[in-house]
Amino acid sequence: MKEKILTKASEMFLNLGFKSVTMDDLANELGISKKTIYTHFENKTKLVEESSLYLLKYISNGIDCIIETDRNPIEELYEIKKFVMKHLNDEQSSPQYQLQKYYPKVYATIKSKQYDVMQECVVSNIKKGIEIGIYRENINIEFISRIYFSGVTSIKDYKLFPIKLFPVKQLQDDFLEYHLRGITTPDGRKILNTLINSNQE
């Protein structure tokens, strides 16, 4: 039952926002009593925290599965972007903003864990790209990986990047292209251009 609650809560928080969803809403959606939810989660903050960690673990596992398919590093980043957007893309309620505003401690925990996951993934991606000659050899891996994380989190700030000016999908595409053009070799740029052209068709 606990996993069922976490799955539904994660889905509702993403679609409607962390602030908007009440325990009553969740109980009604699941067809259970609120008391049953409180058996597993002492309060809404605990539910928000565990739902966020549950979602992060799900995303991390999905990323691991993509990495295991052994694509070239440029394709790998595009596949990861596609997967993450499929599961986290919600233009209306800005779940990250609500999490940060109403549950700052939970947000800080999630951001720290997200950084650890992304850092490992991006460093590995860069090393692999250098090894096969599609990323430049002279880049500072630690710097690039941190700048990438900083960029990924910054473009979710809707004050900096309002949706009316920067639709989410286009913004994600533009940021990834910006990142890759800075680190690719001529061979890497050929792969990148082919991918961009095929995505536009």
XYZ file of C-alpha atoms in Angstrom:
201
model
C 0.000 0.000 0.000
C 2.823 2.399 0.847
C 4.283 2.162 -2.669
C 0.825 2.643 -4.180
C 0.416 5.839 -2.124
C 3.879 7.065 -3.143
C 3.224 6.409 -6.833
C -0.095 8.268 -6.831
C 1.215 11.097 -4.637
C 4.225 11.624 -6.924
C 1.955 11.754 -9.957
C -0.454 14.232 -8.329
C 2.305 16.450 -6.918
C 3.904 16.704 -10.362
C 0.643 17.427 -12.158
C -1.005 19.728 -9.618
C 1.833 21.016 -7.445
C 3.038 20.149 -3.949
C 1.022 22.914 -2.293
C -2.238 22.236 -4.137
C -2.663 18.520 -3.357
C -4.206 17.787 0.052
C -4.262 14.510 1.948
C -8.024 14.418 1.294
C -7.407 14.745 -2.467
C -4.951 11.869 -2.374
C -7.250 9.669 -0.257
C -10.176 10.315 -2.641
C -8.040 9.572 -5.690
C -6.868 6.265 -4.199
C -10.277 5.349 -2.801
C -8.887 4.908 0.716
C -9.322 6.721 4.021
C -6.999 9.534 5.071
C -6.226 7.460 8.158
C -4.637 4.796 5.935
C -2.255 7.407 4.491
C -1.329 8.570 8.004
C -0.515 4.963 8.930
C 2.415 5.168 6.498
C 3.260 8.907 6.612
C 3.025 10.934 9.812
C 2.256 14.187 7.970
C 2.184 15.789 4.530
C 5.791 16.992 4.773
C 6.944 13.393 5.267
C 4.830 12.314 2.302
C 6.285 15.090 0.130
C 9.820 14.086 1.153
C 9.341 10.366 0.510
C 7.470 10.997 -2.765
C 10.285 13.240 -4.002
C 12.934 10.655 -3.067
C 10.827 7.909 -4.676
C 10.600 9.909 -7.903
C 14.323 10.714 -7.861
C 15.134 7.009 -7.456
C 12.801 6.130 -10.341
C 14.473 8.743 -12.585
C 17.967 7.582 -11.516
C 17.129 3.972 -12.372
C 15.798 5.064 -15.771
C 19.008 6.982 -16.468
C 21.084 3.930 -15.486
C 19.101 1.820 -17.968
C 19.788 4.344 -20.751
C 23.519 4.379 -19.938
C 23.607 0.569 -20.076
C 22.419 0.636 -23.719
C 25.924 1.932 -24.573
C 24.992 4.678 -27.054
C 27.562 7.294 -27.984
C 27.684 10.025 -25.285
C 25.860 12.664 -27.364
C 22.928 10.354 -28.118
C 22.990 9.252 -24.484
C 22.419 12.825 -23.254
C 19.524 13.315 -25.683
C 17.906 10.051 -24.563
C 18.296 11.023 -20.903
C 16.771 14.443 -21.599
C 13.828 12.812 -23.396
C 13.270 10.344 -20.524
C 13.459 12.988 -17.787
C 11.129 15.355 -19.663
C 8.615 12.575 -20.200
C 8.394 11.976 -16.454
C 8.925 15.474 -15.064
C 7.624 17.866 -17.696
C 4.821 20.013 -16.366
C 4.662 23.587 -17.562
C 1.785 24.807 -15.440
C 2.313 24.081 -11.768
C 6.119 24.339 -11.565
C 6.554 21.563 -8.975
C 10.184 22.467 -8.309
C 9.247 26.066 -7.484
C 6.510 24.937 -5.071
C 8.813 22.400 -3.442
C 11.465 25.077 -2.941
C 8.969 27.620 -1.569
C 6.828 25.463 0.731
C 9.198 22.611 1.645
C 12.699 24.174 1.620
C 14.339 21.421 3.712
C 12.979 18.696 1.442
C 14.057 20.726 -1.603
C 17.615 21.058 -0.244
C 17.827 17.293 0.369
C 16.532 16.449 -3.105
C 18.830 18.970 -4.801
C 21.860 17.524 -3.006
C 20.960 13.950 -4.014
C 20.129 15.079 -7.558
C 23.574 16.679 -7.773
C 25.272 13.414 -6.732
C 23.334 11.444 -9.365
C 23.959 13.979 -12.138
C 27.607 14.549 -11.273
C 28.427 10.861 -11.588
C 26.431 10.550 -14.821
C 27.873 13.665 -16.502
C 31.491 12.982 -15.496
C 31.184 9.463 -16.901
C 29.578 10.827 -20.096
C 32.363 13.378 -20.601
C 35.165 10.851 -19.998
C 33.600 8.451 -22.477
C 33.213 11.218 -25.066
C 36.862 12.237 -24.724
C 37.954 8.596 -24.984
C 36.169 8.036 -28.309
C 37.186 11.411 -29.725
C 33.855 13.267 -29.886
C 34.563 15.594 -26.918
C 37.663 17.792 -26.712
C 40.599 16.405 -24.726
C 41.526 19.728 -23.095
C 38.278 20.371 -21.177
C 38.172 20.616 -17.393
C 35.804 17.747 -16.557
C 34.993 18.873 -13.008
C 34.228 22.414 -14.193
C 32.051 21.321 -17.125
C 30.061 18.819 -15.037
C 29.298 21.455 -12.394
C 28.383 24.090 -14.970
C 26.063 21.558 -16.602
C 24.288 20.848 -13.287
C 24.060 24.565 -12.569
C 22.507 25.159 -15.994
C 20.014 22.296 -15.708
C 18.744 23.665 -12.389
C 18.805 27.332 -13.480
C 16.647 26.837 -16.575
C 13.882 25.515 -14.277
C 13.729 28.939 -12.622
C 10.620 30.424 -14.236
C 11.530 33.930 -13.072
C 14.725 33.736 -15.106
C 13.154 31.783 -17.968
C 9.420 32.594 -18.135
C 7.474 29.975 -20.081
C 5.909 32.555 -22.402
C 9.384 33.398 -23.680
C 10.993 29.989 -23.229
C 8.724 26.965 -23.830
C 10.069 24.073 -21.733
C 10.929 21.641 -24.549
C 12.682 24.300 -26.646
C 14.582 25.556 -23.606
C 15.803 22.036 -22.783
C 16.875 21.481 -26.398
C 18.658 24.843 -26.575
C 20.499 24.245 -23.301
C 21.683 20.771 -24.308
C 22.895 22.045 -27.683
C 24.667 24.948 -25.938
C 26.422 22.487 -23.586
C 27.472 20.103 -26.360
C 28.709 22.742 -28.825
C 31.146 23.910 -26.161
C 32.791 20.501 -25.698
C 32.521 18.586 -28.986
C 35.270 17.941 -31.521
C 34.547 18.277 -35.296
C 33.523 14.589 -35.291
C 31.238 15.212 -32.315
C 29.635 18.205 -34.034
C 28.740 16.027 -37.033
C 26.881 13.634 -34.714
C 25.243 16.569 -32.910
C 24.106 18.236 -36.165
C 22.669 14.951 -37.445
C 20.719 14.482 -34.195
C 19.394 18.066 -34.221
C 18.325 17.781 -37.861
C 16.567 14.446 -37.259
C 14.755 15.895 -34.223
C 13.445 18.789 -36.332
C 11.957 16.553 -39.026
